[in-house]
Short mmCIF file of C-alpha atoms and ligand atoms in Angstrom, two decimals:
data_model
loop_
_atom_site.label_atom_id
_atom_site.label_comp_id
_atom_site.label_asym_id
_atom_site.label_seq_id
_atom_site.Cartn_x
_atom_site.Cartn_y
_atom_site.Cartn_z
CA UNK K 24 -1.17 31.59 -21.08
CA UNK K 25 -0.74 31.54 -17.56
CA UNK K 26 -1.57 27.65 -15.97
CA UNK K 27 -2.31 29.55 -12.52
CA UNK K 28 -5.38 31.73 -13.98
CA UNK K 29 -7.12 29.59 -16.42
CA UNK K 30 -8.37 26.25 -15.83
CA UNK K 31 -7.46 23.68 -18.80
CA UNK K 32 -9.19 20.68 -19.64
CA UNK K 33 -7.39 17.85 -18.65
CA UNK K 34 -7.76 14.69 -20.71
CA UNK K 35 -7.30 11.39 -18.78
CA UNK K 36 -6.21 8.90 -21.35
CA UNK K 37 -4.80 5.21 -21.33
CA UNK K 38 -1.59 5.60 -21.52
CA UNK K 39 -1.17 2.22 -23.05
CA UNK K 40 -3.12 3.49 -25.90
CA UNK K 41 -0.83 4.26 -29.07
CA UNK K 42 -3.36 7.10 -29.85
CA UNK K 43 -2.98 8.83 -26.42
CA UNK K 44 0.48 8.89 -26.73
CA UNK K 45 0.13 10.44 -30.04
CA UNK K 46 -1.83 13.04 -28.73
CA UNK K 47 0.69 13.46 -25.74
CA UNK K 48 3.31 14.04 -27.85
CA UNK K 49 1.52 16.83 -30.21
CA UNK K 50 0.92 18.76 -26.80
CA UNK K 51 4.42 18.22 -25.69
CA UNK K 52 5.40 19.45 -29.23
CA UNK K 53 2.82 22.77 -28.43
CA UNK K 54 4.77 23.76 -25.39
CA UNK K 55 2.07 21.73 -23.06
CA UNK K 56 2.39 19.64 -19.71
CA UNK K 57 1.58 15.68 -19.87
CA UNK K 58 1.66 13.60 -16.70
CA UNK K 59 2.93 10.21 -17.45
CA UNK K 60 3.88 7.07 -15.44
CA UNK K 61 7.44 6.20 -14.44
CA UNK K 62 8.51 3.43 -12.70
CA UNK K 63 9.47 5.38 -9.62
CA UNK K 64 6.50 7.86 -9.62
CA UNK K 65 4.59 9.77 -12.03
CA UNK K 66 5.98 12.88 -13.78
CA UNK K 67 4.87 16.06 -15.04
CA UNK K 68 6.38 16.36 -18.44
CA UNK K 69 7.59 19.40 -20.96
CA UNK K 70 9.57 19.98 -23.85
CA UNK K 71 13.26 20.80 -21.73
CA UNK K 72 14.28 22.40 -24.26
CA UNK K 73 12.18 25.06 -24.40
CA UNK K 74 12.23 27.60 -21.89
CA UNK K 75 8.75 28.48 -22.14
CA UNK K 76 7.21 24.79 -21.70
CA UNK K 77 9.52 24.23 -18.45
CA UNK K 78 8.13 27.17 -17.45
CA UNK K 79 4.87 26.14 -17.01
CA UNK K 80 5.66 22.75 -14.59
CA UNK K 81 6.96 25.40 -12.13
CA UNK K 82 3.60 27.34 -12.50
CA UNK K 83 1.34 24.11 -12.17
CA UNK K 84 3.05 22.84 -9.51
CA UNK K 85 3.72 25.94 -7.45
CA UNK K 86 8.07 24.90 -7.25
CA UNK K 87 9.98 27.12 -6.41
CA UNK K 88 12.47 28.46 -9.48
CA UNK K 89 15.64 27.56 -8.47
CA UNK K 90 14.70 23.72 -7.91
CA UNK K 91 16.04 22.37 -11.26
CA UNK K 92 14.26 19.40 -13.39
CA UNK K 93 15.29 16.07 -14.28
CA UNK K 94 15.45 16.01 -18.05
CA UNK K 95 14.39 12.35 -19.42
CA UNK K 96 15.85 10.24 -22.62
CA UNK K 97 15.09 7.35 -24.34
CA UNK K 98 18.91 7.08 -26.00
CA UNK K 99 21.93 6.79 -24.22
CA UNK K 100 23.49 8.60 -26.92
CA UNK K 101 21.71 11.64 -26.04
CA UNK K 102 23.23 11.83 -22.94
CA UNK K 103 26.41 13.42 -24.89
CA UNK K 104 23.71 16.15 -26.24
CA UNK K 105 23.15 17.65 -22.93
CA UNK K 106 26.13 17.06 -20.87
CA UNK K 107 29.58 18.53 -21.85
CA UNK K 108 31.66 16.01 -20.15
CA UNK K 109 30.69 12.50 -19.45
CA UNK K 110 33.44 10.80 -16.96
CA UNK K 111 33.85 6.63 -17.34
CA UNK K 112 32.32 6.34 -14.04
CA UNK K 113 28.85 7.93 -15.56
CA UNK K 114 29.16 5.61 -18.83
CA UNK K 115 29.68 2.72 -16.32
CA UNK K 116 26.64 3.67 -14.62
CA UNK K 117 24.61 4.20 -17.55
CA UNK K 118 25.45 0.83 -18.42
CA UNK K 119 24.32 -0.91 -15.44
CA UNK K 120 21.39 0.91 -14.37
CA UNK K 121 19.87 2.39 -17.51
CA UNK K 122 17.19 2.06 -18.71
CA UNK K 123 16.05 2.53 -14.58
CA UNK K 124 15.32 4.59 -11.31
CA UNK K 125 18.90 6.38 -11.52
CA UNK K 126 19.54 9.91 -12.76
CA UNK K 127 22.86 11.54 -13.14
CA UNK K 128 24.51 14.99 -12.57
CA UNK K 129 26.67 16.32 -15.29
CA UNK K 130 28.11 19.79 -16.57
CA UNK K 131 25.32 20.97 -18.89
CA UNK K 132 25.67 22.13 -22.17
CA UNK K 133 24.36 25.41 -23.43
CA UNK K 134 21.61 23.91 -24.86
CA UNK K 135 20.06 22.90 -21.85
CA UNK K 136 18.61 26.60 -21.00
CA UNK K 137 18.75 27.74 -17.37
CA UNK K 138 15.15 27.58 -16.85
CA UNK K 139 15.33 23.85 -17.01
CA UNK K 140 18.48 23.68 -14.45
CA UNK K 141 17.09 26.11 -11.99
CA UNK K 142 20.12 28.68 -13.05
CA UNK K 143 22.67 25.41 -12.54
CA UNK K 144 25.53 24.98 -14.62
CA UNK K 145 24.86 21.07 -14.11
CA UNK K 146 22.11 19.02 -15.64
CA UNK K 147 20.13 15.90 -14.05
CA UNK K 148 19.89 13.10 -16.65
CA UNK K 149 17.24 10.11 -16.62
CA UNK K 150 16.40 7.26 -18.57
CA UNK K 151 13.49 5.74 -17.29
CA UNK K 152 12.26 2.29 -17.94
CA UNK K 153 8.76 2.65 -18.04
CA UNK K 154 7.48 1.60 -21.76
CA UNK K 155 4.85 4.55 -21.54
CA UNK K 156 7.69 6.95 -20.71
CA UNK K 157 10.03 5.29 -23.42
CA UNK K 158 7.23 5.78 -26.07
CA UNK K 159 6.35 9.88 -24.74
CA UNK K 160 9.68 10.51 -25.09
CA UNK K 161 10.50 8.46 -28.30
CA UNK K 162 6.91 9.85 -29.89
CA UNK K 163 7.47 13.50 -29.14
CA UNK K 164 10.95 13.63 -30.23
CA UNK K 165 11.73 15.94 -27.59
CA UNK K 166 13.74 15.09 -24.16
CA UNK K 167 11.62 16.17 -21.58
CA UNK K 168 11.76 17.72 -18.30
CA UNK K 169 9.62 15.87 -15.22
CA UNK K 170 9.48 16.31 -11.97
CA UNK K 171 7.13 14.43 -10.00
CA UNK K 172 3.77 15.24 -10.91
CA UNK K 173 2.13 16.55 -7.69
CA UNK K 174 1.88 19.82 -6.13
CA UNK K 175 5.30 21.24 -4.28
CA UNK K 176 5.34 19.87 -0.94
CA UNK K 177 2.51 16.90 -1.37
CA UNK K 178 3.87 13.10 -1.41
CA UNK K 179 4.86 12.12 -4.96
CA UNK K 180 1.98 10.48 -7.17
CA UNK K 181 2.39 6.69 -7.57
CA UNK K 182 -1.50 6.39 -9.39
CA UNK K 183 -3.16 8.66 -11.49
CA UNK K 184 -5.84 9.05 -9.25
CA UNK K 185 -2.98 11.23 -7.12
CA UNK K 186 -2.39 13.01 -10.21
CA UNK K 187 -5.64 14.37 -10.97
CA UNK K 188 -5.98 15.32 -7.25
CA UNK K 189 -3.04 17.42 -7.84
CA UNK K 190 -3.14 18.63 -11.36
CA UNK K 191 -6.78 18.28 -12.80
CA UNK K 192 -7.52 21.90 -14.43
CA UNK K 193 -3.60 22.82 -14.39
CA UNK K 194 -2.07 20.62 -17.47
CA UNK K 195 -3.81 19.25 -20.59
CA UNK K 196 -2.83 15.62 -20.18
CA UNK K 197 -2.84 12.76 -17.82
CA UNK K 198 -1.35 9.37 -19.31
CA UNK K 199 -2.47 6.47 -17.23
CA UNK K 200 -0.39 3.39 -16.73
CA UNK K 201 -1.96 2.40 -13.43
CA UNK K 202 -0.19 1.96 -10.20
CA UNK K 203 3.88 2.76 -10.46
CA UNK K 204 6.55 -0.10 -9.22
CA UNK K 205 8.92 1.40 -7.16
CA UNK K 206 7.02 4.08 -5.42
CA UNK K 207 10.09 6.34 -4.38
CA UNK K 208 11.72 8.75 -6.70
CA UNK K 209 15.39 7.86 -8.46
CA UNK K 210 18.60 7.70 -7.25
CA UNK K 211 20.59 11.00 -7.42
CA UNK K 212 24.27 10.60 -7.92
CA UNK K 213 26.52 13.61 -8.54
CA UNK K 214 29.28 12.58 -10.94
CA UNK K 215 30.88 16.26 -11.56
CA UNK K 216 33.47 15.76 -8.45
CA UNK K 217 36.15 12.89 -8.59
CA UNK K 218 34.08 10.63 -5.97
CA UNK K 219 30.52 10.19 -6.64
CA UNK K 220 28.03 11.53 -4.28
CA UNK K 221 24.25 10.68 -3.38
CA UNK K 222 22.05 13.57 -3.42
CA UNK K 223 18.98 11.57 -3.18
CA UNK K 224 18.79 8.01 -2.01
CA UNK K 225 16.34 5.65 -3.72
CA UNK K 226 16.18 1.91 -5.12
CA UNK K 227 19.58 2.09 -6.55
CA UNK K 228 21.93 1.74 -3.10
CA UNK K 229 24.95 2.92 -2.22
CA UNK K 230 26.65 -0.65 -2.49
CA UNK K 231 24.73 -1.46 -6.14
CA UNK K 232 26.53 1.81 -7.43
CA UNK K 233 29.69 1.03 -5.54
CA UNK K 234 30.04 -2.36 -7.68
CA UNK K 235 30.03 -1.08 -10.22
CA UNK K 236 32.21 2.54 -10.07
CA UNK K 237 33.64 2.06 -6.65
CA UNK K 238 33.64 4.52 -3.43
CA UNK K 239 30.33 6.40 -3.42
CA UNK K 240 29.84 9.04 -0.74
CA UNK K 241 26.36 10.45 0.48
CA UNK K 242 25.69 14.06 0.85
CA UNK K 243 26.14 15.20 4.07
CA UNK K 244 23.24 16.96 4.49
CA UNK K 245 21.25 14.08 4.28
CA UNK K 246 22.75 12.23 7.21
CA UNK K 247 22.57 14.54 9.62
CA UNK K 248 20.56 17.82 8.26
CA UNK K 249 21.79 21.34 10.20
CA UNK K 250 20.71 24.61 9.25
CA UNK K 251 24.48 25.60 8.43
CA UNK K 252 24.47 22.27 5.51
CA UNK K 253 23.10 22.63 2.24
CA UNK K 254 21.81 19.40 -0.14
CA UNK K 255 23.74 19.76 -3.16
CA UNK K 256 20.38 18.19 -4.66
CA UNK K 257 18.15 22.02 -4.18
CA UNK K 258 14.92 20.30 -3.99
CA UNK K 259 15.66 18.30 -0.98
CA UNK K 260 16.03 21.12 1.15
CA UNK K 261 12.05 21.91 1.45
CA UNK K 262 9.96 20.35 3.28
CA UNK K 263 8.25 17.55 1.21
CA UNK K 264 6.18 14.77 0.80
CA UNK K 265 4.10 16.20 3.87
CA UNK K 266 0.72 15.08 4.07
CA UNK K 267 -1.87 18.15 5.72
CA UNK K 268 -1.75 16.43 9.13
CA UNK K 269 1.37 16.57 11.88
CA UNK K 270 3.36 13.44 11.50
CA UNK K 271 5.57 12.18 13.67
CA UNK K 272 7.68 9.02 13.87
CA UNK K 273 8.04 6.84 16.49
CA UNK K 274 11.25 5.02 16.95
CA UNK K 275 12.99 2.58 19.50
CA UNK K 276 16.79 2.92 19.36
CA UNK K 277 18.00 0.55 16.68
CA UNK K 278 20.73 -1.59 16.78
CA UNK K 279 20.71 -1.30 12.75
CA UNK K 280 20.23 2.28 11.86
CA UNK K 281 20.57 2.49 8.02
CA UNK K 282 23.84 4.27 6.43
CA UNK K 283 21.58 6.60 4.67
CA UNK K 284 20.17 8.24 6.84
CA UNK K 285 21.15 8.31 10.52
CA UNK K 286 24.68 7.32 11.63
CA UNK K 287 24.34 9.98 14.05
CA UNK K 288 21.50 8.14 15.88
CA UNK K 289 23.13 5.22 15.89
CA UNK K 290 26.23 6.47 17.78
CA UNK K 291 23.57 8.01 19.88
CA UNK K 292 21.70 5.12 20.72
CA UNK K 293 24.79 2.46 21.31
CA UNK K 294 24.28 2.77 24.99
CA UNK K 295 20.37 2.00 25.49
CA UNK K 296 19.90 0.41 22.49
CA UNK K 297 17.07 -2.33 22.82
CA UNK K 298 18.22 -5.36 21.03
CA UNK K 299 15.24 -7.30 21.32
CA UNK K 300 12.84 -7.02 18.12
CA UNK K 301 9.67 -7.71 20.25
CA UNK K 302 10.50 -5.41 23.50
CA UNK K 303 11.69 -2.36 20.81
CA UNK K 304 7.85 -2.99 19.38
CA UNK K 305 6.25 -3.24 22.46
CA UNK K 306 7.42 0.19 23.70
CA UNK K 307 6.57 1.70 19.97
CA UNK K 308 3.42 0.40 19.80
CA UNK K 309 2.40 1.21 23.84
CA UNK K 310 3.66 5.10 23.20
CA UNK K 311 2.12 5.45 19.53
CA UNK K 312 -1.14 4.17 21.78
CA UNK K 313 -1.00 6.96 24.20
CA UNK K 314 -0.89 9.68 22.09
CA UNK K 315 -3.56 8.20 19.50
CA UNK K 316 -5.50 8.10 23.19
CA UNK K 317 -4.12 11.38 23.69
CA UNK K 318 -5.21 13.54 20.79
CA UNK K 319 -8.50 11.23 20.03
CA UNK K 320 -9.45 12.32 23.69
CA UNK K 321 -8.65 16.14 22.79
CA UNK K 322 -11.41 15.74 19.53
CA UNK K 323 -8.80 15.43 16.92
CA UNK K 324 -8.58 12.71 14.18
CA UNK K 325 -5.92 10.66 14.19
CA UNK K 326 -3.97 7.91 12.08
CA UNK K 327 -1.66 5.60 12.27
CA UNK K 328 1.07 4.35 10.04
CA UNK K 329 1.87 0.66 10.71
CA UNK K 330 4.10 -2.69 9.27
CA UNK K 331 1.32 -5.24 8.74
CA UNK K 332 3.14 -7.22 11.85
CA UNK K 333 1.78 -4.35 14.62
CA UNK K 334 -1.27 -3.10 12.93
CA UNK K 335 -3.20 -5.16 15.15
CA UNK K 336 -1.83 -3.73 18.37
CA UNK K 337 -2.85 -0.35 17.34
CA UNK K 338 -6.11 1.12 19.26
CA UNK K 339 -6.79 3.63 16.50
CA UNK K 340 -9.89 4.46 14.11
CA UNK K 341 -7.26 4.74 10.91
CA UNK K 342 -4.32 2.21 11.27
CA UNK K 343 -2.93 2.03 7.42
CA UNK K 344 -0.40 -0.43 6.77
CA UNK K 345 2.16 -0.27 4.50
CA UNK K 346 3.43 -3.89 4.13
CA UNK K 347 5.81 -5.90 6.42
CA UNK K 348 8.70 -4.92 8.20
CA UNK K 349 11.30 -6.73 5.93
CA UNK K 350 9.92 -6.02 2.78
CA UNK K 351 11.07 -2.38 1.88
CA UNK K 352 9.69 -2.98 -1.55
CA UNK K 353 6.23 -3.16 -0.86
CA UNK K 354 6.37 -0.41 1.96
CA UNK K 355 8.24 2.05 -0.38
CA UNK K 356 5.54 1.01 -3.00
CA UNK K 357 2.96 1.97 -0.53
CA UNK K 358 4.28 5.11 1.38
CA UNK K 359 3.00 8.02 -0.46
CA UNK K 360 -0.49 6.79 -1.49
CA UNK K 361 -0.60 5.79 2.45
CA UNK K 362 0.51 9.46 3.20
CA UNK K 363 -2.16 10.69 0.77
CA UNK K 364 -4.80 8.57 2.28
CA UNK K 365 -4.29 10.68 5.70
CA UNK K 366 -5.21 13.44 4.02
CA UNK K 367 -8.08 11.74 2.66
CA UNK K 368 -9.05 10.98 6.28
CA UNK K 369 -9.04 14.17 7.02
CA UNK K 370 -5.89 13.34 9.74
CA UNK K 371 -4.75 16.19 11.85
CA UNK K 372 -2.59 14.14 13.94
CA UNK K 373 -0.51 11.06 12.34
CA UNK K 374 1.92 8.41 14.07
CA UNK K 375 4.31 6.08 12.30
CA UNK K 376 6.31 3.51 13.33
CA UNK K 377 10.21 4.08 11.47
CA UNK K 378 10.82 1.69 8.18
CA UNK K 379 14.59 1.28 8.22
CA UNK K 380 15.29 -2.28 7.76
CA UNK K 381 16.87 -3.58 4.43
CA UNK K 382 18.18 -1.90 1.79
CA UNK K 383 15.79 0.30 0.65
CA UNK K 384 15.32 1.33 4.43
CA UNK K 385 17.56 4.69 3.74
CA UNK K 386 15.34 5.85 1.22
CA UNK K 387 12.35 5.27 2.75
CA UNK K 388 13.67 7.10 5.93
CA UNK K 389 14.67 9.49 4.22
CA UNK K 390 11.47 10.41 2.58
CA UNK K 391 9.47 9.60 5.81
CA UNK K 392 11.77 11.74 7.71
CA UNK K 393 11.40 14.91 5.31
CA UNK K 394 7.36 14.23 5.28
CA UNK K 395 6.92 14.25 9.52
CA UNK K 396 9.78 17.63 9.01
CA UNK K 397 11.98 15.22 11.24
CA UNK K 398 9.84 15.37 14.12
CA UNK K 399 10.29 12.32 15.90
CA UNK K 400 10.55 11.03 19.42
CA UNK K 401 13.21 8.04 20.05
CA UNK K 402 12.45 5.55 22.98
O1 TXA A 517 12.15 9.31 -10.13
C1 TXA A 517 12.27 10.82 -10.14
O2 TXA A 517 13.37 11.07 -10.35
C2 TXA A 517 10.73 11.71 -11.04
C3 TXA A 517 10.73 10.87 -11.68
C4 TXA A 517 9.17 11.29 -12.52
O3 TXA A 517 11.90 10.83 -12.38
N1 TXA A 517 11.28 12.71 -11.23
C5 TXA A 517 11.66 13.46 -9.80
O4 TXA A 517 12.16 14.87 -9.97
O5 TXA A 517 11.56 12.90 -8.64
P1 TXA A 517 11.67 15.69 -8.75
O6 TXA A 517 12.08 17.06 -9.96
O7 TXA A 517 10.54 15.77 -7.88
O8 TXA A 517 13.31 15.76 -7.94
C6 TXA A 517 13.90 16.32 -8.79
C7 TXA A 517 15.73 16.31 -7.71
C8 TXA A 517 15.21 17.60 -6.91
O9 TXA A 517 15.58 17.60 -5.86
C9 TXA A 517 16.04 18.44 -7.53
O10 TXA A 517 16.60 19.44 -6.76
C10 TXA A 517 17.25 17.68 -8.29
O11 TXA A 517 16.49 16.45 -8.84
N2 TXA A 517 18.04 18.13 -8.80
C11 TXA A 517 17.81 18.47 -10.70
N3 TXA A 517 18.68 18.81 -11.09
C12 TXA A 517 19.36 18.60 -10.60
C13 TXA A 517 20.97 19.40 -10.49
N4 TXA A 517 21.47 19.84 -11.43
N5 TXA A 517 21.77 19.22 -9.32
C14 TXA A 517 21.38 18.85 -8.35
N6 TXA A 517 20.40 18.28 -7.84
C15 TXA A 517 19.17 18.20 -8.67
MG1 MG A 518 9.43 15.82 -6.21
#
């Protein structure tokens, strides 16, 4: 059956109900697709070792076939069934961060089909901590290949309603586990080279990794996006997480640019850096209000994405608040839902502050910059 041609009746069920987990497990065992909550974002699951099942994920998402899937496991020992070599540093990271929002890249065993790894000779593996995800993996008895459960290019789903919006009629079942806790995808670390490399920043930060295994680098293509630099995680090269309207980030030059996304910006900005916090935001607010007025006058629908400290200062019909400036965890948890809200209100133009503070700043800005297609106005 081709998922793109025939509409499937999608069951939405309570993920905390045992019977629902059993039904979902049977669907996975019959080569079907089930969306389920993880602690990061909702995943779209299929039997990872069955190429027919895994292929259905690509059809339902409209995902390019060269973009490999993460294999989700519920028992650390299963890593040895999927990977041909498990270096000491991988074992240390598994011990420290699993179950949890960390994905590791290792050389794959032949049992992992090319259809799951996008033809790569490596495999991405993660043990999620969400109880519904763990129950589903255990009950089905299979490893679950699961990308985020969104249509390719759209923001990842952080609650079941987001999955329904993208996947209704395309997959057999959605397990509703409520809103996820973290809200941005797992940190991906490549352990196939001597020095481990972060391919996608996330909740587990560089310094958290370095505390366990020593030196860790960040994929250069993430720090300074350039046409000749290809990210090592194939999915990171696509425009992503994007709302339908045109999103622009307005950023004042910043004394605390985050290592994970803008080393160059830091160097470029040193000369005209604005150290005074309030002045910095005054400039951002003034610029955003100017752009809002211009586009509103032209007849467009406009939205602003703001920190709670500044929200009241915007003269815009649609001000969407993501959380306090210093509260990275809340901003991360609300970011994708906020980008989806921009679509719900039909925003043609969206202006966002930069959220680069604290430990999670790098991961948040990595997603926001991709959602904006790297459209940034620096003041
Ligand atoms: O938090 C998460 O990781 C969520 C939940 C559902 O677990 N999953 C997720 O999957 O974000 P997805 O498919 O949306 O993103 C997986 C990323 C893509 O950028 C892909 O290119 C990369 O992982 N990836 C997968 N296998 C890889 C490999 N062998 N080498 C390099 N990158 C890989
Ligand atoms: Mg994704």
